[in-house]
Tab-separated table of C-alpha atoms in Angstrom:
chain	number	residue	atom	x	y	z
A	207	UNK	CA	125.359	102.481	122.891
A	208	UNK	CA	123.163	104.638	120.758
A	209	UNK	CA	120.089	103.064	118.998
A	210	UNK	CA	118.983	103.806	115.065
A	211	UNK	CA	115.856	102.197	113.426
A	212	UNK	CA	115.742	102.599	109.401
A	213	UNK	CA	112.812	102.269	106.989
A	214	UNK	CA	113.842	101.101	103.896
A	215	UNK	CA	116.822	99.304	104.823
A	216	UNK	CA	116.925	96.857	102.095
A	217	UNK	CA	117.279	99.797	99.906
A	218	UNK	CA	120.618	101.018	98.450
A	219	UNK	CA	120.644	104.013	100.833
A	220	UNK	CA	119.197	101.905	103.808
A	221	UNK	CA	122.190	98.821	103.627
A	222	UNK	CA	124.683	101.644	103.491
A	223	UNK	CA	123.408	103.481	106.297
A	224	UNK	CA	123.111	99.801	108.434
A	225	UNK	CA	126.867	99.764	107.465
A	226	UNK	CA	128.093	102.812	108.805
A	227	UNK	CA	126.198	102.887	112.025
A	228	UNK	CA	127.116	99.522	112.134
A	229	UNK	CA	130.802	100.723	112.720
A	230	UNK	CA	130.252	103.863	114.716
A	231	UNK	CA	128.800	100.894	117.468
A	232	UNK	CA	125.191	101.430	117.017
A	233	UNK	CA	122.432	98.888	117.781
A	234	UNK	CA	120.741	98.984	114.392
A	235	UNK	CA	116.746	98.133	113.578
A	236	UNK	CA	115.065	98.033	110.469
A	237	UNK	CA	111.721	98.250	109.131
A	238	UNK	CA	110.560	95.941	106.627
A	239	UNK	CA	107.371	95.198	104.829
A	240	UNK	CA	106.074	91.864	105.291
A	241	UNK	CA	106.566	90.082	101.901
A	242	UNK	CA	106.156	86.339	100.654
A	243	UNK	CA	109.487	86.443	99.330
A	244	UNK	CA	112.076	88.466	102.065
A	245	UNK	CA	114.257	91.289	99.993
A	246	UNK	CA	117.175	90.967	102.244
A	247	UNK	CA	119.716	90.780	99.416
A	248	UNK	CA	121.307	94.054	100.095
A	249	UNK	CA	122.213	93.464	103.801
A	250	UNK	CA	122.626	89.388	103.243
A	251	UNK	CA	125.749	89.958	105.311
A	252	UNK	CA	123.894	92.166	108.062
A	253	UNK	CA	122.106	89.266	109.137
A	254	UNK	CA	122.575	88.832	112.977
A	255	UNK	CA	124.154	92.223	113.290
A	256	UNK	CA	121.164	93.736	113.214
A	257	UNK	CA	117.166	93.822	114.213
A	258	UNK	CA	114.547	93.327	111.824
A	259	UNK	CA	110.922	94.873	112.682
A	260	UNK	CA	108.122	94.025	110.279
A	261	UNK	CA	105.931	97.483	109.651
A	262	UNK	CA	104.771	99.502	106.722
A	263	UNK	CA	104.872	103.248	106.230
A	264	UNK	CA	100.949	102.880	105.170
A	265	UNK	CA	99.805	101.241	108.286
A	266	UNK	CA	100.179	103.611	111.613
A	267	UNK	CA	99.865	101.051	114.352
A	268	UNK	CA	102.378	98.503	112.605
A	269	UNK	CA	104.485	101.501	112.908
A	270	UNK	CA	103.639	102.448	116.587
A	271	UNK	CA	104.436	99.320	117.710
A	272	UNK	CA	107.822	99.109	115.929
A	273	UNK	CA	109.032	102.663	117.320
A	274	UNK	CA	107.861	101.302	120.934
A	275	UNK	CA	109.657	98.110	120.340
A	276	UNK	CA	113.053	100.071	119.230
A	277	UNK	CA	112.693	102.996	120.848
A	278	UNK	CA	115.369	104.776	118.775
A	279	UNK	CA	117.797	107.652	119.993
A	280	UNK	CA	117.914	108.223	115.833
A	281	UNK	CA	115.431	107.047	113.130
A	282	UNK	CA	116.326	107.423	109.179
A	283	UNK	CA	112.963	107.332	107.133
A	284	UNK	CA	114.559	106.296	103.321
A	285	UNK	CA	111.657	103.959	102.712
A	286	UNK	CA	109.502	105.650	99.953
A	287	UNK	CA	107.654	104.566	96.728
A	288	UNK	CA	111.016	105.799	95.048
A	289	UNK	CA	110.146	105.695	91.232
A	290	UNK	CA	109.552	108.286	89.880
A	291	UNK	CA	107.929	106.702	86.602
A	292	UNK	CA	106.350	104.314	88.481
A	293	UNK	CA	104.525	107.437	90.256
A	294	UNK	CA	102.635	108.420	86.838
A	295	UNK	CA	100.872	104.955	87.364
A	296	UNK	CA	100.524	104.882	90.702
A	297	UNK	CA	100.328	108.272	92.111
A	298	UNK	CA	97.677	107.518	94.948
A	299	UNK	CA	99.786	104.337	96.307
A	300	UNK	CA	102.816	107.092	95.820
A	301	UNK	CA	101.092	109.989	97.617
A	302	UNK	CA	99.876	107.670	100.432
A	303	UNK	CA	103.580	105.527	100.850
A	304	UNK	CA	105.763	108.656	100.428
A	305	UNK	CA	104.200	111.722	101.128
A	306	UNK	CA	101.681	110.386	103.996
A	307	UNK	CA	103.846	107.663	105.395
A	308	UNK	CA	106.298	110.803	106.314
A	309	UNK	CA	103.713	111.872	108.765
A	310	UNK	CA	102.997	108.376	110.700
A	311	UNK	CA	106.579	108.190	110.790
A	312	UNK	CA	106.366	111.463	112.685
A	313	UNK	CA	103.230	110.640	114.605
A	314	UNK	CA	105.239	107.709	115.804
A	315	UNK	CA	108.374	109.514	116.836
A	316	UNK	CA	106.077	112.260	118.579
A	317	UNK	CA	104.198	109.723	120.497
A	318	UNK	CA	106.625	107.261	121.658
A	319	UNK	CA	109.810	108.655	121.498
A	320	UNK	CA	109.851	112.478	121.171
A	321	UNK	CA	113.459	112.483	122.136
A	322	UNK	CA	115.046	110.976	118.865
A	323	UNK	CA	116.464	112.375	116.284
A	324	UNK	CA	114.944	112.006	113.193
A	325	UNK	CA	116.400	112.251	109.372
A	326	UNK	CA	113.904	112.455	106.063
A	327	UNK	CA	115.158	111.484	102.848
A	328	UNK	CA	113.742	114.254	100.701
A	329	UNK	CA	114.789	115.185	97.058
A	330	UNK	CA	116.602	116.890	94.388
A	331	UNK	CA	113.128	115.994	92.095
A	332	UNK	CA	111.348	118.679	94.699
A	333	UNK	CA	112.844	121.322	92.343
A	334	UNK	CA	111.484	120.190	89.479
A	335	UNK	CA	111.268	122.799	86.755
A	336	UNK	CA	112.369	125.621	89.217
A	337	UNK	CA	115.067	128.232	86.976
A	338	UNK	CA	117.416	128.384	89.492
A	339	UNK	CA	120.640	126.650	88.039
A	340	UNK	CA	122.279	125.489	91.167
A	341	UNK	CA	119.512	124.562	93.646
A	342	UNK	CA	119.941	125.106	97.355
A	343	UNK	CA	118.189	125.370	100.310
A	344	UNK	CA	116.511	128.508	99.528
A	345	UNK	CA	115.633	127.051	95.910
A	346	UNK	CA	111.716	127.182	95.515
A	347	UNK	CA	109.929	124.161	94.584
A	348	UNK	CA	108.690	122.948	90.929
A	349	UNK	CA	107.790	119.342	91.464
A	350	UNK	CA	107.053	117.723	88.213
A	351	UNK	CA	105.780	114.417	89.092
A	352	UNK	CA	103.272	112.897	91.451
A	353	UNK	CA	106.595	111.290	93.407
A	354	UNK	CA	107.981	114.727	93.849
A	355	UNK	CA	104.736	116.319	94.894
A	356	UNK	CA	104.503	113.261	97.582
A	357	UNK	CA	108.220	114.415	98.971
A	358	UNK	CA	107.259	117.952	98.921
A	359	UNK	CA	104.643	116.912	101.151
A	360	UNK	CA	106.531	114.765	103.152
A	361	UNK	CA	109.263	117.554	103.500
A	362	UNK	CA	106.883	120.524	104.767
A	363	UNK	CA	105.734	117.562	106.917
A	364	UNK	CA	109.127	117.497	108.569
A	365	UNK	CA	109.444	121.107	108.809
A	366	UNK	CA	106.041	121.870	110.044
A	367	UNK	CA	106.803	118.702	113.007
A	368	UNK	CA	109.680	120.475	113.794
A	369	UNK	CA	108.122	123.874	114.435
A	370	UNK	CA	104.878	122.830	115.921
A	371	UNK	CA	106.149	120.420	118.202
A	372	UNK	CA	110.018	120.871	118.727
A	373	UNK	CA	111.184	117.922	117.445
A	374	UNK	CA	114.680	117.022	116.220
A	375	UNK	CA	113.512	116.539	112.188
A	376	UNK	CA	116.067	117.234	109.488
A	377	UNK	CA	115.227	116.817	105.815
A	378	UNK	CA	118.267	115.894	103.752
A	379	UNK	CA	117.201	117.045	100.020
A	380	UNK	CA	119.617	114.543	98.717
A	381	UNK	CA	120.253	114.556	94.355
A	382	UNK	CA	120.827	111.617	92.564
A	383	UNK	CA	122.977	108.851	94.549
A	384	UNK	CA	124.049	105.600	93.052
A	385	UNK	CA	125.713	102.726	93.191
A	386	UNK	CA	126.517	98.526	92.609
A	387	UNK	CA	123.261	98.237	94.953
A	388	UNK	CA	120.817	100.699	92.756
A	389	UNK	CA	117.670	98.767	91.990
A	390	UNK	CA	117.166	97.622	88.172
A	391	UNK	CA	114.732	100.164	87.212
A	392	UNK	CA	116.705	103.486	87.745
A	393	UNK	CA	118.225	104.182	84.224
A	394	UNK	CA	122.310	104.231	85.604
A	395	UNK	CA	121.736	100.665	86.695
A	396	UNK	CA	119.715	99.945	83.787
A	397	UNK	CA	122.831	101.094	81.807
A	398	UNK	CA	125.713	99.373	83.963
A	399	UNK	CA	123.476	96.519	84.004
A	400	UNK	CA	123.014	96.440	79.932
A	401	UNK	CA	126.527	97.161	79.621
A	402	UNK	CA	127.457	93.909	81.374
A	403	UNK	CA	125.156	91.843	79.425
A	404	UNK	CA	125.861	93.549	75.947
A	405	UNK	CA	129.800	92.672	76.463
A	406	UNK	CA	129.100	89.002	77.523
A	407	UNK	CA	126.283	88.254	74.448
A	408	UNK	CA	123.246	88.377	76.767
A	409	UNK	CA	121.792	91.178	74.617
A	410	UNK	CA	122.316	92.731	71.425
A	411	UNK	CA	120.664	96.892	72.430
A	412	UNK	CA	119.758	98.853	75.436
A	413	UNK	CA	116.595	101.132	75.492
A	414	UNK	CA	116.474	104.108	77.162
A	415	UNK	CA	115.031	107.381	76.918
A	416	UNK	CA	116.280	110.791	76.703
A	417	UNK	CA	119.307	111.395	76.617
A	418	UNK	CA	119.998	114.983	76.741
A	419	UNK	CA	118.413	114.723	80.558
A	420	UNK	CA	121.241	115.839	82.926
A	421	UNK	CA	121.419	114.818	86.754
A	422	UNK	CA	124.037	115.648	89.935
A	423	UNK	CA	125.171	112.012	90.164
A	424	UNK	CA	127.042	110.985	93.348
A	425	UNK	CA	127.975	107.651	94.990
A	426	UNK	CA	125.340	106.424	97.738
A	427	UNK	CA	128.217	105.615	99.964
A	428	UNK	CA	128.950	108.974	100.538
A	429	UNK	CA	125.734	110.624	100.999
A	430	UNK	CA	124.633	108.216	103.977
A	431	UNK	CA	127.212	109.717	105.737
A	432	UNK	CA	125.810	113.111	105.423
A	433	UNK	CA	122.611	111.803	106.987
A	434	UNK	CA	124.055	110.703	110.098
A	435	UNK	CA	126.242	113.924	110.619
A	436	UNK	CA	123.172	115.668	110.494
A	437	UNK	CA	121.551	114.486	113.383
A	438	UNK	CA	125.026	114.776	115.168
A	439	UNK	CA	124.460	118.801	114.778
A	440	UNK	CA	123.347	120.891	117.940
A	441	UNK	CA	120.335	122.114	115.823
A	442	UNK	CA	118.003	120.534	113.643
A	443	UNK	CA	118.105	121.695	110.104
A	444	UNK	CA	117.692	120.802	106.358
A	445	UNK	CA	121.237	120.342	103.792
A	446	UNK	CA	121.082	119.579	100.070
A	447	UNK	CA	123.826	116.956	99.376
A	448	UNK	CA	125.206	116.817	96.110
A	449	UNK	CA	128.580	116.722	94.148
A	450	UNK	CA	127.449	120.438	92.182
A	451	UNK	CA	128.121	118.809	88.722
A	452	UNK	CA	125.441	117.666	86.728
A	453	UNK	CA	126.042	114.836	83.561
A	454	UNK	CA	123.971	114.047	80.754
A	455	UNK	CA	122.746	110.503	80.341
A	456	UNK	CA	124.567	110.072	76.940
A	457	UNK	CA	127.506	110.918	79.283
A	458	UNK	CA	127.098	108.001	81.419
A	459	UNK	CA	126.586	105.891	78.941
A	460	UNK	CA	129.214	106.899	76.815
A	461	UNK	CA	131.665	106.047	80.027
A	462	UNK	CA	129.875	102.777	80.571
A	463	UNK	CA	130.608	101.909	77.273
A	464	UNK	CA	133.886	103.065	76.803
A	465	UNK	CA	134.821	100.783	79.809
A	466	UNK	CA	134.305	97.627	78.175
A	467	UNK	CA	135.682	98.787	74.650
A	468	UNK	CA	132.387	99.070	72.708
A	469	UNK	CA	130.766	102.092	70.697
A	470	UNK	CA	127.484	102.706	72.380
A	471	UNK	CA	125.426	104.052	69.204
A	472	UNK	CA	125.986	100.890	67.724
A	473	UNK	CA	123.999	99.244	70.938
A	474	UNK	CA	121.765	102.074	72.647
A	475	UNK	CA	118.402	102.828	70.735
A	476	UNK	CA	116.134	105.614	71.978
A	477	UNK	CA	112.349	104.413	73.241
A	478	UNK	CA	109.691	107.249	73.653
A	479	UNK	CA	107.980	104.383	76.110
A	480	UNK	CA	110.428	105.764	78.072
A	481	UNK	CA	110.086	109.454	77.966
A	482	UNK	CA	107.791	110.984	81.012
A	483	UNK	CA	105.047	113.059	80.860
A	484	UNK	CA	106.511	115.958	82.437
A	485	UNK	CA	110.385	116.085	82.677
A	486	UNK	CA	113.048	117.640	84.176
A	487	UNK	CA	115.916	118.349	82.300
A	488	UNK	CA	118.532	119.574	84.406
A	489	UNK	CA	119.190	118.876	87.830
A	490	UNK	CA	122.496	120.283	90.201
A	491	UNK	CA	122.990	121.099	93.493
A	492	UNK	CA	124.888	123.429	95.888
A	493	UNK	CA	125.963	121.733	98.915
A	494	UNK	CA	128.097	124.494	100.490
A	495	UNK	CA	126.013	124.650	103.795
A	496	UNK	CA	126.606	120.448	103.963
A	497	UNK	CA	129.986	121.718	103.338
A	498	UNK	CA	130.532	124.357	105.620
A	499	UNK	CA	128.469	122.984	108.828
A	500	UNK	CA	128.747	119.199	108.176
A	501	UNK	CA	132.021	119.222	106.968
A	502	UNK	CA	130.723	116.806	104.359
A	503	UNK	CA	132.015	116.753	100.668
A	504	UNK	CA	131.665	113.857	98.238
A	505	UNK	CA	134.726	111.628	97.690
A	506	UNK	CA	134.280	109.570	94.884
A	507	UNK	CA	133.889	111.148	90.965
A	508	UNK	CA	131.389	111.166	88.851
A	509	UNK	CA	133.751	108.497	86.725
A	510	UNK	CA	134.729	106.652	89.792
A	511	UNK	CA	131.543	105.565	89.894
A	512	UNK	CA	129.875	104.886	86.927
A	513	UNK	CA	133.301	102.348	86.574
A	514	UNK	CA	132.189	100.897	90.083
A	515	UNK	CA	128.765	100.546	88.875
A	516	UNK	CA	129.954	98.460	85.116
A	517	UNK	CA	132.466	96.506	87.183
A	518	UNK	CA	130.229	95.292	89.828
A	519	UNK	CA	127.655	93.830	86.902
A	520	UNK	CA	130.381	92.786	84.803
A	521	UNK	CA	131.527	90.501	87.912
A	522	UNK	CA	127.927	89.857	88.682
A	523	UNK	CA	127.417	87.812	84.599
A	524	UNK	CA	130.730	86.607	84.602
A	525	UNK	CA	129.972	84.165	87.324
């Protein structure tokens, strides 16, 4: 029976993944951080099916001794400082979490068990600014934020690992993934999530930012699944994963609306608190080598999901 450790497993990604491997018959450990209050609300139900190491991707021996406690055939590093606005304010806790904390992950898997496979979470924000319409692997980078400059790092990190010392390191330079399980401050659940509340009198606006900013939007569900086929290849390599069409946020919030019967100009007001410094206007990928060597493809639409997403919060305030 094959044996995964994730970081960030109480992340959307991370209770996903658990899932999956979960059902292919894996023994499944996760890192978590060692907090007052446990955020196990994501894999509540994983409880008992799976192993729960306390270690932090700032802290190399916390790490150590999780990897020698595991001692994983596969490890899936998705634990990251993950915001990217929260990276303007933050950018040295950002630089150290995400773009150093790639490296101890690898000093750890070099060290202890140079056999596993190992999967990055890297992303679409890497390309930043770069003119290239659909990005793929060959895309150059533009990052334009102090969280995409941290995965750049952490993604040369991988590459360099796997070229120096011959280890099994895939990057997976995944674009915007959602879902029910997307944390509060990332502006589609900040929109599914005002939605609900709007329709059942908890609010009376929603504030966002631009909304002219397009991003590849694909369901979380799906992508995970692309990570482990990766590590399934017979060479170690790095995919983009994304669905190739890129919406506008006025787009998803048009949809949100429309799903509960309500004209969203008369709700959403635009908040320059909530414009970055440096943005990125358009983001979309080409996943045709995920396509042709993983055999991967995203299932659900770009509809599909923002509905999933409203429905899931509209259940969520109607209890």
């Amino acid at each position: 029976m094959p044996t995964a450790l994730i970081t960030g497993i109480t992340g959307q990604d991370g209770s996903y993944l658990a899932e999956l491997l979960l059902d292919k018959g894996y023994d499944v450990y996760g890192l978590v951080r060692r907090l007052s209050t446990p955020n196990e609300t994501r894999i509540g139900a994983l409880i008992g099916k799976i192993e729960l190491l306390e270690g932090d991707l700032t802290d190399q021996s916390s790490l150590n001794v999780a990897f020698q406690t595991a001692m994983p055939d596969e490890v899936y590093n998705l634990a990251a400082q993950s915001f990217v606005a929260t990276s303007w304010n933050q950018p040295v806790l950002t630089g150290d979490v995400t773009g150093l904390g790639v490296v101890r992950v690898l000093e750890a898997v070099r060290h202890f068990c140079p056999d596993a496979r190992l999967y990055q979470a890297s992303s679409s924000e890497m390309f930043g600014t770069s003119p290239q319409l659909m990005k793929d692997e060959k895309t150059p980078f533009h990052p334009r934020s102090p969280y995409a400059v941290a995965k750049v790092y952490g993604h040369y990190a991988t590459i360099n690992y796997r070229e120096s010392y011959e280890l099994f390191s895939c990057s997976g330079i995944c674009f915007n993934h959602e879902s029910p399980r997307r944390g509060i401050e990332f502006v589609t659940k900040k929109i599914s999530d005002g939605v609900a509340r709007i329709y059942y009198g908890r609010a009376t606006e929603l504030r966002l930012g631009n909304l002219e900013v397009k991003r590849d939007w694909g369901f979380a569900g799906d992508y995970v699944s692309a990570m482990w086929s990766m590590l399934q290849q017979d060479e170690p390599d790095d995919y983009v994963i994304a669905t190739g069409q890129s919406h506008s946020v006025k787009e998803f919030v048009t949809l949100a609306f429309d799903r509960v019967g309500l004209e969203w100009r008369d709700y959403v007001k635009v908040d320059d608190r909530f414009r970055r410094p440096a943005e990125v206007f358009d983001l979309c990928g080409n996943a045709s080598k995920a396509n042709k060597k993983l055999g991967w493809a995203p299932k659900m639409s770009f509809e599909e999901l923002v509905n999933l997403m409203v429905e899931a919060d509209l259940e969520r305030y109607s209890a």
